[in-house]
GROMACS .gro file of C-alpha atoms in nm:
model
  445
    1UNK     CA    1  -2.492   1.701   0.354
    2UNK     CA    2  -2.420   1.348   0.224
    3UNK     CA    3  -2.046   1.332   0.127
    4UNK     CA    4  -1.944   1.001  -0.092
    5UNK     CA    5  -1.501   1.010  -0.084
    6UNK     CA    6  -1.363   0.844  -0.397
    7UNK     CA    7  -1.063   0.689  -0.271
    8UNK     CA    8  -0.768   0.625  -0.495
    9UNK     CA    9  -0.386   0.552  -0.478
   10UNK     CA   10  -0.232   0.384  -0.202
   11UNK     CA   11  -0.301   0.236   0.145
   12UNK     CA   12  -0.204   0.554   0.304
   13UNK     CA   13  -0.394   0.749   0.127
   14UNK     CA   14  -0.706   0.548   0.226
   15UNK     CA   15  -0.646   0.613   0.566
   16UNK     CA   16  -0.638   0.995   0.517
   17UNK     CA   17  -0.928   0.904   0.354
   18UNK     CA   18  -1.071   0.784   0.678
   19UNK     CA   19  -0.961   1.071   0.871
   20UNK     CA   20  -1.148   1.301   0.623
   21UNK     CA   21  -1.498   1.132   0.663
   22UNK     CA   22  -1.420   1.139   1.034
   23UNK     CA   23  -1.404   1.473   1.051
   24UNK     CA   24  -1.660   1.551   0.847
   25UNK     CA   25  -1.931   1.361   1.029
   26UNK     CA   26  -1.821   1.573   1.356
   27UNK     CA   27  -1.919   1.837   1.131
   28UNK     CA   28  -2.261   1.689   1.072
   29UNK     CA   29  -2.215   1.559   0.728
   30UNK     CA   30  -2.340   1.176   0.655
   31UNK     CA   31  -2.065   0.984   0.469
   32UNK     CA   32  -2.216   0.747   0.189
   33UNK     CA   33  -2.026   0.464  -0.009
   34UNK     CA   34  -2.264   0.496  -0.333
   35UNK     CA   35  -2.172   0.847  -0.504
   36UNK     CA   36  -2.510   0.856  -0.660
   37UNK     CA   37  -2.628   0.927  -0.304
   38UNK     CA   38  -2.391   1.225  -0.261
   39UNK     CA   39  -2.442   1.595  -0.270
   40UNK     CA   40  -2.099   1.665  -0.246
   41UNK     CA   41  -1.814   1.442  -0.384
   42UNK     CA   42  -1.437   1.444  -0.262
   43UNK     CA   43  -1.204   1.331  -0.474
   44UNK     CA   44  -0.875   1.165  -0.243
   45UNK     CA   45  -0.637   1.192  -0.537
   46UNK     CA   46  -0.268   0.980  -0.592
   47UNK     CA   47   0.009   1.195  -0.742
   48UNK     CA   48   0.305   0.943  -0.753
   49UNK     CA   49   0.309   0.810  -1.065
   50UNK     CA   50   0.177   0.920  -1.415
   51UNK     CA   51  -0.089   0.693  -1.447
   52UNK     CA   52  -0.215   0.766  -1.130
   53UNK     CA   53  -0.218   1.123  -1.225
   54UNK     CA   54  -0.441   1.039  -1.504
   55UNK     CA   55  -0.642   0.798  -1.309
   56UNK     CA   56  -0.685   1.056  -1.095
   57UNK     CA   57  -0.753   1.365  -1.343
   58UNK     CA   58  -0.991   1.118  -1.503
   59UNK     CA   59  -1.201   1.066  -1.172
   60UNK     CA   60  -1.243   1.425  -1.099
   61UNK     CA   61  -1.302   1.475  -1.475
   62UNK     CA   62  -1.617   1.210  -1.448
   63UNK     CA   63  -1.747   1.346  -1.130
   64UNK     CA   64  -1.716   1.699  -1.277
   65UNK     CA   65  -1.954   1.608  -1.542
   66UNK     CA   66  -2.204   1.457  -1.313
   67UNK     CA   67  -2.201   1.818  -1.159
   68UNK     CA   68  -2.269   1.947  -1.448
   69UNK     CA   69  -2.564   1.754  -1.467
   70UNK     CA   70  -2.714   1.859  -1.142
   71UNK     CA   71  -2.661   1.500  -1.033
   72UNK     CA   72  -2.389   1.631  -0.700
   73UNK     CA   73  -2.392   2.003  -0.572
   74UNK     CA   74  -2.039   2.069  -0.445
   75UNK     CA   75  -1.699   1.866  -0.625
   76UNK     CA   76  -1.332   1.843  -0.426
   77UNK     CA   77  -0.982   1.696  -0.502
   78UNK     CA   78  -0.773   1.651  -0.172
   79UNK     CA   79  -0.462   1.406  -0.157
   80UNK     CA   80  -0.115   1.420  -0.311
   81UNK     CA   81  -0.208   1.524  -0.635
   82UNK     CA   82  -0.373   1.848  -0.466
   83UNK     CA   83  -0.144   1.889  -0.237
   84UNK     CA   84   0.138   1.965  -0.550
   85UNK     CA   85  -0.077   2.063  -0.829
   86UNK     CA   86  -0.389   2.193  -0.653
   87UNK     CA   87  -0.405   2.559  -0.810
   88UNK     CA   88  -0.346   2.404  -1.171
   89UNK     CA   89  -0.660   2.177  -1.112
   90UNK     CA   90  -0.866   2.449  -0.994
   91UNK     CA   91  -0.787   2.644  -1.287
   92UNK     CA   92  -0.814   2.400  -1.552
   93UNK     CA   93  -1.108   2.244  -1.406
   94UNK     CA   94  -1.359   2.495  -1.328
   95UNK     CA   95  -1.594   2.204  -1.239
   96UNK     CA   96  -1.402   2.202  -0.914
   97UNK     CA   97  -1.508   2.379  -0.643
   98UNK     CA   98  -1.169   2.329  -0.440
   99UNK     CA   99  -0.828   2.178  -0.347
  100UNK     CA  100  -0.697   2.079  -0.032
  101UNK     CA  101  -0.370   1.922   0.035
  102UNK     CA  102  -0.281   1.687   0.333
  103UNK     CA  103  -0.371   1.770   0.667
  104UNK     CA  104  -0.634   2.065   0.580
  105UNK     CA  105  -0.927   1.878   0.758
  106UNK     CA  106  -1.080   2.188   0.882
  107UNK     CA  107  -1.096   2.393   0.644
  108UNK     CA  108  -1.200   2.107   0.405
  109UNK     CA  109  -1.490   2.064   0.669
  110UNK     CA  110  -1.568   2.426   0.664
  111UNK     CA  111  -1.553   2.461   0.321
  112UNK     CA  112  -1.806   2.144   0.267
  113UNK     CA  113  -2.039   2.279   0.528
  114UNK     CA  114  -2.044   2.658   0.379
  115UNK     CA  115  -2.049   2.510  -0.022
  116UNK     CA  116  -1.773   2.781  -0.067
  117UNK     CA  117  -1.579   2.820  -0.425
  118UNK     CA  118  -1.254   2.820  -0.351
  119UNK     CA  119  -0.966   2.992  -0.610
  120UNK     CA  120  -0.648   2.892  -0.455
  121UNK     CA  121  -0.546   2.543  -0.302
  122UNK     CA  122  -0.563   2.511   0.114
  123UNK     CA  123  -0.200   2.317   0.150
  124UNK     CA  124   0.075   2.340   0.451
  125UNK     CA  125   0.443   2.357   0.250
  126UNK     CA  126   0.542   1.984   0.285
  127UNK     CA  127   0.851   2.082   0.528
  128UNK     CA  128   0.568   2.203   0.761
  129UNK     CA  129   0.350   1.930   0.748
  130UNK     CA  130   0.309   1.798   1.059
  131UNK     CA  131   0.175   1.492   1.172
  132UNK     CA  132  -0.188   1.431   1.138
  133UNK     CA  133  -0.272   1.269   1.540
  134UNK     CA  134  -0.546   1.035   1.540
  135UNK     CA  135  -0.836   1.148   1.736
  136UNK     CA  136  -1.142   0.997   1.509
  137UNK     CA  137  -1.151   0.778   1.221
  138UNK     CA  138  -1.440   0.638   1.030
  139UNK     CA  139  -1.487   0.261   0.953
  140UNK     CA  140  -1.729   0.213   0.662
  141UNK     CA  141  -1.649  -0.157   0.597
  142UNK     CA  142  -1.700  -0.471   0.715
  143UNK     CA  143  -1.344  -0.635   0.598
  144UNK     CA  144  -1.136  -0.810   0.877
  145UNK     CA  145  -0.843  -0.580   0.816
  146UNK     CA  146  -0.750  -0.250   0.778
  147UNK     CA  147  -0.422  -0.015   0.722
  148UNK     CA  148  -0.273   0.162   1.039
  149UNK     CA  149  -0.025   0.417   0.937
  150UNK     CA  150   0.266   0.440   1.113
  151UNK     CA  151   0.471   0.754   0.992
  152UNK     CA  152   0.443   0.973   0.701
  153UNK     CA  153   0.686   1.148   0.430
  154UNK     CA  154   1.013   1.030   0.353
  155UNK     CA  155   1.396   1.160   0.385
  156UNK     CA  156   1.556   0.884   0.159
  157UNK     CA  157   1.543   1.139  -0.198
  158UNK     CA  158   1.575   0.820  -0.400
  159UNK     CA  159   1.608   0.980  -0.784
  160UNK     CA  160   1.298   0.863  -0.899
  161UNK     CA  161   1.037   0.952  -0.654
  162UNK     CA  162   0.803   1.242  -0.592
  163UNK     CA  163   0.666   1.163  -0.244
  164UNK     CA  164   0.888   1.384  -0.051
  165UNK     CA  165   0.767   1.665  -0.220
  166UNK     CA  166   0.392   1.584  -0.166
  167UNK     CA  167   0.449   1.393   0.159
  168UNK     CA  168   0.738   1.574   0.317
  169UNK     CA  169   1.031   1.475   0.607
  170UNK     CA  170   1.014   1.166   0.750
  171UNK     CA  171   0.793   1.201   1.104
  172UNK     CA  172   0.730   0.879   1.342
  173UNK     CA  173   0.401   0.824   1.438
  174UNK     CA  174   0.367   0.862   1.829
  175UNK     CA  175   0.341   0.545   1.972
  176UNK     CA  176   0.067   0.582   2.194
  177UNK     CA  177  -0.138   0.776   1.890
  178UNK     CA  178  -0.093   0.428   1.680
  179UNK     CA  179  -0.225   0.205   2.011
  180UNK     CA  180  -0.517   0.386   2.009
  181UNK     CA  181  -0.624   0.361   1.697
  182UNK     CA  182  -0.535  -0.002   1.709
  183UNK     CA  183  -0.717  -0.035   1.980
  184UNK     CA  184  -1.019   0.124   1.777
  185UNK     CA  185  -0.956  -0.096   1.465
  186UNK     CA  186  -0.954  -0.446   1.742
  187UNK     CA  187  -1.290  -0.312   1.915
  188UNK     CA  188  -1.488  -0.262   1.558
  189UNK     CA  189  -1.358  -0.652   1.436
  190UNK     CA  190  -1.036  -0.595   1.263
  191UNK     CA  191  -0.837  -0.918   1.272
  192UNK     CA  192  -0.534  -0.833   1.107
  193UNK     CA  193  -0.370  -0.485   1.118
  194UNK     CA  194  -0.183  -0.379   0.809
  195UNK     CA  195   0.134  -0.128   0.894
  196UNK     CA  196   0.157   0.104   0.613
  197UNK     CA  197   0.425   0.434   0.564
  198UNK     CA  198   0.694   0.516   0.358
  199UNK     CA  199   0.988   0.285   0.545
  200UNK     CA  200   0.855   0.108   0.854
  201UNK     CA  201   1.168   0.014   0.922
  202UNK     CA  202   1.305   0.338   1.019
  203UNK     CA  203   0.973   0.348   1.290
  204UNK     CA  204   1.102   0.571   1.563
  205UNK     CA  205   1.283   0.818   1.405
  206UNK     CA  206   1.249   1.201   1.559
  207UNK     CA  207   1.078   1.078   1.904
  208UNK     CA  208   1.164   1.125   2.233
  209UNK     CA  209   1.270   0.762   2.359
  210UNK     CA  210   1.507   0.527   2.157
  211UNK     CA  211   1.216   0.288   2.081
  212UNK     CA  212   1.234   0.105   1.692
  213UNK     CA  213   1.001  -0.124   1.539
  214UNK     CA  214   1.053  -0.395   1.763
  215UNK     CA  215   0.933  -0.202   2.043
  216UNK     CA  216   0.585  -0.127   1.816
  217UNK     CA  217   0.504  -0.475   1.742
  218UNK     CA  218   0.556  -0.594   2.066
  219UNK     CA  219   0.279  -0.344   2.240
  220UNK     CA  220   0.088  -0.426   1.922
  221UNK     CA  221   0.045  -0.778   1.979
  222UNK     CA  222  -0.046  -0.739   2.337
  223UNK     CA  223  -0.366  -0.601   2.159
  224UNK     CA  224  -0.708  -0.844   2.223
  225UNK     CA  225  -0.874  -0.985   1.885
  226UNK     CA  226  -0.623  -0.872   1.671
  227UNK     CA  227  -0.419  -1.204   1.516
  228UNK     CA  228  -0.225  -1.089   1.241
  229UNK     CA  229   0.011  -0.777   1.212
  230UNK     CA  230   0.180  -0.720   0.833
  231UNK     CA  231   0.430  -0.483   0.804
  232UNK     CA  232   0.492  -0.345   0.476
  233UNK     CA  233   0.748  -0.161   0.316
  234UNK     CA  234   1.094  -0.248   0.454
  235UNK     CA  235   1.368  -0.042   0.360
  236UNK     CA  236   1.669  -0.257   0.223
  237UNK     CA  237   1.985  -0.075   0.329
  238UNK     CA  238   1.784  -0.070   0.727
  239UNK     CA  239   1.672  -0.366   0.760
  240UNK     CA  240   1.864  -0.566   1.027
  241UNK     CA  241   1.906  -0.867   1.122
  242UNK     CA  242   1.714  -0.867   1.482
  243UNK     CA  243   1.423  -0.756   1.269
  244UNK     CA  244   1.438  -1.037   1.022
  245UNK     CA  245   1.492  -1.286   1.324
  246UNK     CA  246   1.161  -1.126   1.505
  247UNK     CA  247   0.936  -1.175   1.207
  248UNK     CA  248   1.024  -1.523   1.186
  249UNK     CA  249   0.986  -1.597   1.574
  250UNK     CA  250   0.628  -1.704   1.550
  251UNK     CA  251   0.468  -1.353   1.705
  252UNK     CA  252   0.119  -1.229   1.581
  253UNK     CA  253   0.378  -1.042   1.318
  254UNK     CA  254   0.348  -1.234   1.051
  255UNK     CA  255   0.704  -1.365   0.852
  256UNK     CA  256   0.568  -1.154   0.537
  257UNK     CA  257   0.890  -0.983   0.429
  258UNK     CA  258   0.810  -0.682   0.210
  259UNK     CA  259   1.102  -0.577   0.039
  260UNK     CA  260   1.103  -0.322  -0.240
  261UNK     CA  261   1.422  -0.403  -0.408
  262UNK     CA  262   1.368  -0.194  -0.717
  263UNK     CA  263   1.638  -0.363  -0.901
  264UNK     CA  264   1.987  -0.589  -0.806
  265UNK     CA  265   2.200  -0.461  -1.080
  266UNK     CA  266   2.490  -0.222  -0.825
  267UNK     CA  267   2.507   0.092  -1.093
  268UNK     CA  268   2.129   0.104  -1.137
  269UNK     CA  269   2.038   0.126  -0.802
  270UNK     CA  270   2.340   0.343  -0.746
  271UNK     CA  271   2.137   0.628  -0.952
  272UNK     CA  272   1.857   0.564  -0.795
  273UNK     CA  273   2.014   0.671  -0.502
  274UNK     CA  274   1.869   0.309  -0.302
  275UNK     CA  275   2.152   0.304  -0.092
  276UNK     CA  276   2.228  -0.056  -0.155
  277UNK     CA  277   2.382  -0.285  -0.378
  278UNK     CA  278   2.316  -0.632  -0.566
  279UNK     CA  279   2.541  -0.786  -0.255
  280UNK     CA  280   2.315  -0.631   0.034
  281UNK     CA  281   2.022  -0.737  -0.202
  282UNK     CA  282   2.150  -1.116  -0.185
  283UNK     CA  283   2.237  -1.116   0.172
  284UNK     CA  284   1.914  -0.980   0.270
  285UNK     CA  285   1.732  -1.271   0.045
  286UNK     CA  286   2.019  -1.542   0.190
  287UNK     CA  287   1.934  -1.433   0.560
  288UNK     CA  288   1.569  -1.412   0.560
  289UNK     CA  289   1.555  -1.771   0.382
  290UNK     CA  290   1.793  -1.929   0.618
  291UNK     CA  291   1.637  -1.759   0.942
  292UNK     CA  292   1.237  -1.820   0.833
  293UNK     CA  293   1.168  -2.149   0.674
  294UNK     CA  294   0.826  -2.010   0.605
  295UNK     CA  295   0.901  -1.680   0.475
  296UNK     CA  296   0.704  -1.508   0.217
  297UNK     CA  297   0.929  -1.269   0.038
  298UNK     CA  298   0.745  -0.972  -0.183
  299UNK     CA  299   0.956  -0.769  -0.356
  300UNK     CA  300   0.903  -0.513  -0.626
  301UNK     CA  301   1.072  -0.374  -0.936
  302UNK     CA  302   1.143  -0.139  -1.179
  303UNK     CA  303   1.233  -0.161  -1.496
  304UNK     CA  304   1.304   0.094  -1.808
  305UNK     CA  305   1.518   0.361  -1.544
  306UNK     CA  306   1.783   0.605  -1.732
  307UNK     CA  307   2.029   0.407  -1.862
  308UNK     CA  308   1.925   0.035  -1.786
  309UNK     CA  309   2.099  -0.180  -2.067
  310UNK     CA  310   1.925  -0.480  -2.203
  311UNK     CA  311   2.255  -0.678  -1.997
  312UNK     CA  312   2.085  -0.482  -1.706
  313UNK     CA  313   1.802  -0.617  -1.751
  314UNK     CA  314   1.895  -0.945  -1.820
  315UNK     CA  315   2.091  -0.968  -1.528
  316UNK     CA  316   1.725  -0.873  -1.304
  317UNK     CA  317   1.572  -1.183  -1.501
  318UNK     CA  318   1.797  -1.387  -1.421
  319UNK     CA  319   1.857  -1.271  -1.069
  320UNK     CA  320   1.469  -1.348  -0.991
  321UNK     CA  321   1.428  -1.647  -1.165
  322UNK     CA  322   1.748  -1.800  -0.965
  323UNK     CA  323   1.529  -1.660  -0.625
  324UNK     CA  324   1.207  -1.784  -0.715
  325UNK     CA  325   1.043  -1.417  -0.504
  326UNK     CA  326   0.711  -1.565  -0.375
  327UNK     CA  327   0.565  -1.224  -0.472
  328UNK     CA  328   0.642  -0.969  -0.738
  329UNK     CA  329   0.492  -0.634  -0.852
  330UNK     CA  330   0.661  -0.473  -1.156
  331UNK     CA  331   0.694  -0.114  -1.257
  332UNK     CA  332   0.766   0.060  -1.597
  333UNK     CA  333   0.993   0.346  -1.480
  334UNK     CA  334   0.785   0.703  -1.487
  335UNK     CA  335   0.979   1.038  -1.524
  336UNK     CA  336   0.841   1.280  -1.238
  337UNK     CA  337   0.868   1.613  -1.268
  338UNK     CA  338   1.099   1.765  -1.033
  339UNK     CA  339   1.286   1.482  -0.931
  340UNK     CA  340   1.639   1.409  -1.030
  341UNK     CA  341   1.572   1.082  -1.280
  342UNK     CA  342   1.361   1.283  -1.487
  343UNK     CA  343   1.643   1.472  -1.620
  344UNK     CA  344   1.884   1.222  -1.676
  345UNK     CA  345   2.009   1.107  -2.028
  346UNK     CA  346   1.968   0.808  -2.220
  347UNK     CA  347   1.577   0.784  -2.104
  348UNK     CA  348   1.454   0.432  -2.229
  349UNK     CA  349   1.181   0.429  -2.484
  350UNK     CA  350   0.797   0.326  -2.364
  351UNK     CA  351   0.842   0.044  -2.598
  352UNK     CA  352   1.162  -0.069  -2.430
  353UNK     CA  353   0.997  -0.044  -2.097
  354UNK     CA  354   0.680  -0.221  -2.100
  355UNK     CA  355   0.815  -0.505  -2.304
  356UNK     CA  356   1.077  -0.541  -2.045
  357UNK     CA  357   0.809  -0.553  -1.780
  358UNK     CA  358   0.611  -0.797  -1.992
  359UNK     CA  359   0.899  -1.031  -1.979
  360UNK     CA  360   0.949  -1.010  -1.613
  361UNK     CA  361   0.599  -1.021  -1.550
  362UNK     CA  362   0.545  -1.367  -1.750
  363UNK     CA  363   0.866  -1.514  -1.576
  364UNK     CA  364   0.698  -1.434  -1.244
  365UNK     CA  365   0.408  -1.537  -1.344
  366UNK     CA  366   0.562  -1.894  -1.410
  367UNK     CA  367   0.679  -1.901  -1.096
  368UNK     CA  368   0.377  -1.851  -0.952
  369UNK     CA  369   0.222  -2.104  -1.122
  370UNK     CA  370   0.486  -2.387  -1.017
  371UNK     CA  371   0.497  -2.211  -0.614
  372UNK     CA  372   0.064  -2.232  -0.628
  373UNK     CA  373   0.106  -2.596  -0.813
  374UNK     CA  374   0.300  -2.690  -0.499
  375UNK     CA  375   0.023  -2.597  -0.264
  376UNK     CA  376  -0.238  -2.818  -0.397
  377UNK     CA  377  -0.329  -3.145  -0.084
  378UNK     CA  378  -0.163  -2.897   0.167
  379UNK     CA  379  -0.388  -2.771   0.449
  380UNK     CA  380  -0.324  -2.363   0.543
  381UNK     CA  381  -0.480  -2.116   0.724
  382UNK     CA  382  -0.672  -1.835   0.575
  383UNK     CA  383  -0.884  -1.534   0.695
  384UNK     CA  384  -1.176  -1.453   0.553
  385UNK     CA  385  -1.246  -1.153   0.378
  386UNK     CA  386  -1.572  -1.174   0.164
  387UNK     CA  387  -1.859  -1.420   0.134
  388UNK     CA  388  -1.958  -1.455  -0.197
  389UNK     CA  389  -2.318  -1.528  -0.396
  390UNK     CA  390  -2.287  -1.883  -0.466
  391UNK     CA  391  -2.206  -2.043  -0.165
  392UNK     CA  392  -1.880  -1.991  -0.120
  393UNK     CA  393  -1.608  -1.725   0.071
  394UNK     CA  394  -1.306  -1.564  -0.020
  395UNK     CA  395  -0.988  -1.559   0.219
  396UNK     CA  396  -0.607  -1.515   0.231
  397UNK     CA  397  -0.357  -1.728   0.378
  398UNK     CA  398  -0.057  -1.489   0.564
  399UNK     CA  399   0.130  -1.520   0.274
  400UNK     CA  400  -0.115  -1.256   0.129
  401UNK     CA  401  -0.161  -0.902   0.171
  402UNK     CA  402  -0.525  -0.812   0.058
  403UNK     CA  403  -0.537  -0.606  -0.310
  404UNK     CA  404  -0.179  -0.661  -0.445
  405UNK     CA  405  -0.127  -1.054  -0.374
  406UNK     CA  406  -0.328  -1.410  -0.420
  407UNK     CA  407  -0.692  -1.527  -0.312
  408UNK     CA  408  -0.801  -1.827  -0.202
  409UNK     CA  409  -1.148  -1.927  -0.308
  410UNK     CA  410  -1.293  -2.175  -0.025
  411UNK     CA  411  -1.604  -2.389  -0.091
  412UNK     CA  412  -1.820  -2.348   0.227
  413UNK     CA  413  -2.181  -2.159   0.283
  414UNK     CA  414  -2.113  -2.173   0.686
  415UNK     CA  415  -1.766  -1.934   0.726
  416UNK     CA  416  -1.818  -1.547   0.818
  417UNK     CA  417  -1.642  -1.219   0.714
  418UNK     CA  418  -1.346  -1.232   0.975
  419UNK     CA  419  -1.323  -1.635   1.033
  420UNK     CA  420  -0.990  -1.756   1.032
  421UNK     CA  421  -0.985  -2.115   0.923
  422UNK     CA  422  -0.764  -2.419   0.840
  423UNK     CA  423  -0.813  -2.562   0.489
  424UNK     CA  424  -0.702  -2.819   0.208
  425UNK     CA  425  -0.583  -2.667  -0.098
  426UNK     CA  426  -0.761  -2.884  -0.369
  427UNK     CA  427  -0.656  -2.701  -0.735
  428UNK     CA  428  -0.551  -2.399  -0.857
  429UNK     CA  429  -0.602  -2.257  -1.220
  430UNK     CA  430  -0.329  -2.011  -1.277
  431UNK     CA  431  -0.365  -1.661  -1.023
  432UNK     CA  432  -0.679  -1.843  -0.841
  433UNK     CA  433  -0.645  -2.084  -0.551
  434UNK     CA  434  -0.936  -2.313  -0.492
  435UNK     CA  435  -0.978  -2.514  -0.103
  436UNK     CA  436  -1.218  -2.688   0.123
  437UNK     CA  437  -1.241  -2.657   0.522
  438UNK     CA  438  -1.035  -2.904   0.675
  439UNK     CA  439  -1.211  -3.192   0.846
  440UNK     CA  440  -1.247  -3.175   1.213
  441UNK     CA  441  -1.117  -3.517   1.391
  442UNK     CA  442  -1.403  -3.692   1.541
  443UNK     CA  443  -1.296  -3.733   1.909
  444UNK     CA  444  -1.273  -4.056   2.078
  445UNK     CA  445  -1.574  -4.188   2.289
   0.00000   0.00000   0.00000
């Protein structure tokens, strides 16, 4: 059986992703990347936000008319949207033939391999979900990079956020189980490992020894071919000061500080629940500045939650224009069901919201502008990720995470997928970052 997996949603989900196609090929299925090579189509589904509902809904929605069409045989949802709404989906979507929720690889395998109808979702409650042990994963690109999960679910119950519900408890990855698959990722050409999970920082939790993140990126870096190691998603209120000071020590770790903030006003992220405040928020910004001259701070936002005032607001404009983040994503605020946020009063109108983001959005894109306009004549290193059609390749520098952040655009026929290469920024127009290899210095005679 040829099995195409749309992937959608986040990082994480594209390594489950992996794991799925892994253990379907043990089952004899061949995994292809064109769906119009499929007989069966699995749709990996994201759950955390409305519009990735939708996005979601939509792609199932699609591949259920190409079903009906005779164009695929068999049609499946898995992922965080099954995994909370999966018998809703199977019953108002009779186009799909079943829903699986995380960590049902076997019976998503058995079910493929018999073409069964399912009528109920195959899901583990998410306080019982353990987790998922590497033993196989499937690499069906050729990028220099890939996403190494670290731990799944999350015990922080911020008021806005579904995930524990779809992703349960917080569980640490083992650490050996992560060196392996490292280990996998370095021996098919991965360059540059990409730590993704709900809170890295809190890496350690629930096992055995006393070992934290530290500990991780150390054995990590003692791993051959691998030369950069970005770890995302570090929880504010646990981020210390010995990790700040080991990012910036010049390690294969890379000083890339991702730091969802979500806002700096003290009452707002009080109802979030964020466990911080606006003065943790500027001593976190103060230390990683003053400890890492070359720090690349990414932080993200939302704006529109219950309540926020327009002086709220103001007071996040000004607050990022004054720190000039190096990155930025912005969210409009989404009421999930089920979670406390959703039920609070004074909900912000959709108009409110997205012109707020709008306005954030154009400020940071400003300061974009000015931090790219500063790059221009400066040489930096970049790893490439893509050649293109017309002679040149496209690359990152480490101040880059691939998908969310910048590309650099580098005029050269002779670099490879997976070179990593000093060059001269020569112009920039807006987003897009233009550069030439550096020249090599002739040696003397």
């Amino acid at each position: 059986m040829k099995v195409y997996i749309h992937k959608l949603g986040c990082p994480k989900n594209d390594v489950d992703a992996d794991y799925i196609a892994a253990r379907l090929a043990d089952a004899g299925h061949e995994h292809v990347n064109d769906p119009d090579k499929a007989d069966t189509v699995i749709v990996n589904t994201c759950g955390f936000i409305l519009p990735a509902k939708e996005e979601s809904i939509n792609a199932i929605l699609e591949f259920g008319q190409k079903k009906q069409e005779g164009k695929i045989r068999s049609l499946y949802a898995t992922g965080c949207l099954s995994q909370r709404y999966g018998n809703e989906m199977l019953k108002d979507i009779p186009e799909l033939d079943g829903a699986f929720g995380h960590g049902a690889l076997d019976s998503l395998a058995e079910t493929v391999t018999t073409g069964k109808h399912l009528e109920s979702v195959v899901a583990i409650e998410p306080r019982k979900l353990g987790y998922l042990t590497w033993k196989h994963r499937l690499i069906t690109d050729s990028l220099p990079y890939s996403y190494l999960k670290i731990s799944d679910g999350c015990d922080r119950g911020c008021t806005y956020c579904a995930i524990p519900a779809m992703r349960g408890k917080y569980r640490s990855r083992p650490l050996d189980s992560i060196l392996r698959e490292a280990q996998f990722l370095a021996d098919n050409g991965k360059k540059e490992l990409i730590l993704v999970s709900q809170e890295a920082t809190l890496w350690g939790y629930g096992l055995d020894d006393s070992a934290g993140v530290i500990t991780l990126l150390s054995e990590l870096e003692k791993i051959r071919g691998i030369e950069w190691i970005r770890l995302m998603y570090l929880y504010p209120p646990e981020l210390s000061d010995e990790v700040i000071a080991y990012l910036g020590s010049g390690t294969k770790t890379l000083p890339y500080f991702d730091l969802p903030f979500q806002h700096v006003n003290s009452d707002i992220l009080a109802r979030m629940r964020r466990r911080t405040d606006r003065k943790r928020v500027e001593y976190l910004v103060d230390t990683i500045r003053q400890k890492c001259s070359d720090a690349t701070l990414r932080t993200t936002f939302i704006v529109g939650f219950p309540g926020e005032t327009e002086e709220q607001f103001e007071e996040l404009m000004i607050y990022a224009e004054q720190t000039g983040f190096e990155r930025m994503g912005v969210f409009a605020y989404s009421a999930e069901e089920g979670t406390p946020a959703a039920e609070f009063e004074n909900q912000v109108p959709e108009e409110v919201k997205h012109d707020r983001l709008d306005r954030l959005m154009s400020l940071q894109r400003e300061i974009t502008f000015d931090l790219n306009a500063g790059l221009v004549g400066r040489s930096v290193h970049v790893l490439i990720d893509k050649v293109n059609d017309d002679g040149t390749v496209t690359g990152r520098t480490y101040a880059d995470c691939p998908d969310i952040d910048l590309d650099m655009v580098v005029e050269s026929s002779s670099l490879a997928v997976g070179d990593m290469v000093a060059v001269t920024v020569t112009r920039t127009d807006g987003y897009d970052l233009f550069a030439k290899p550096c020249e090599r210095k002739k040696e003397s005679a």
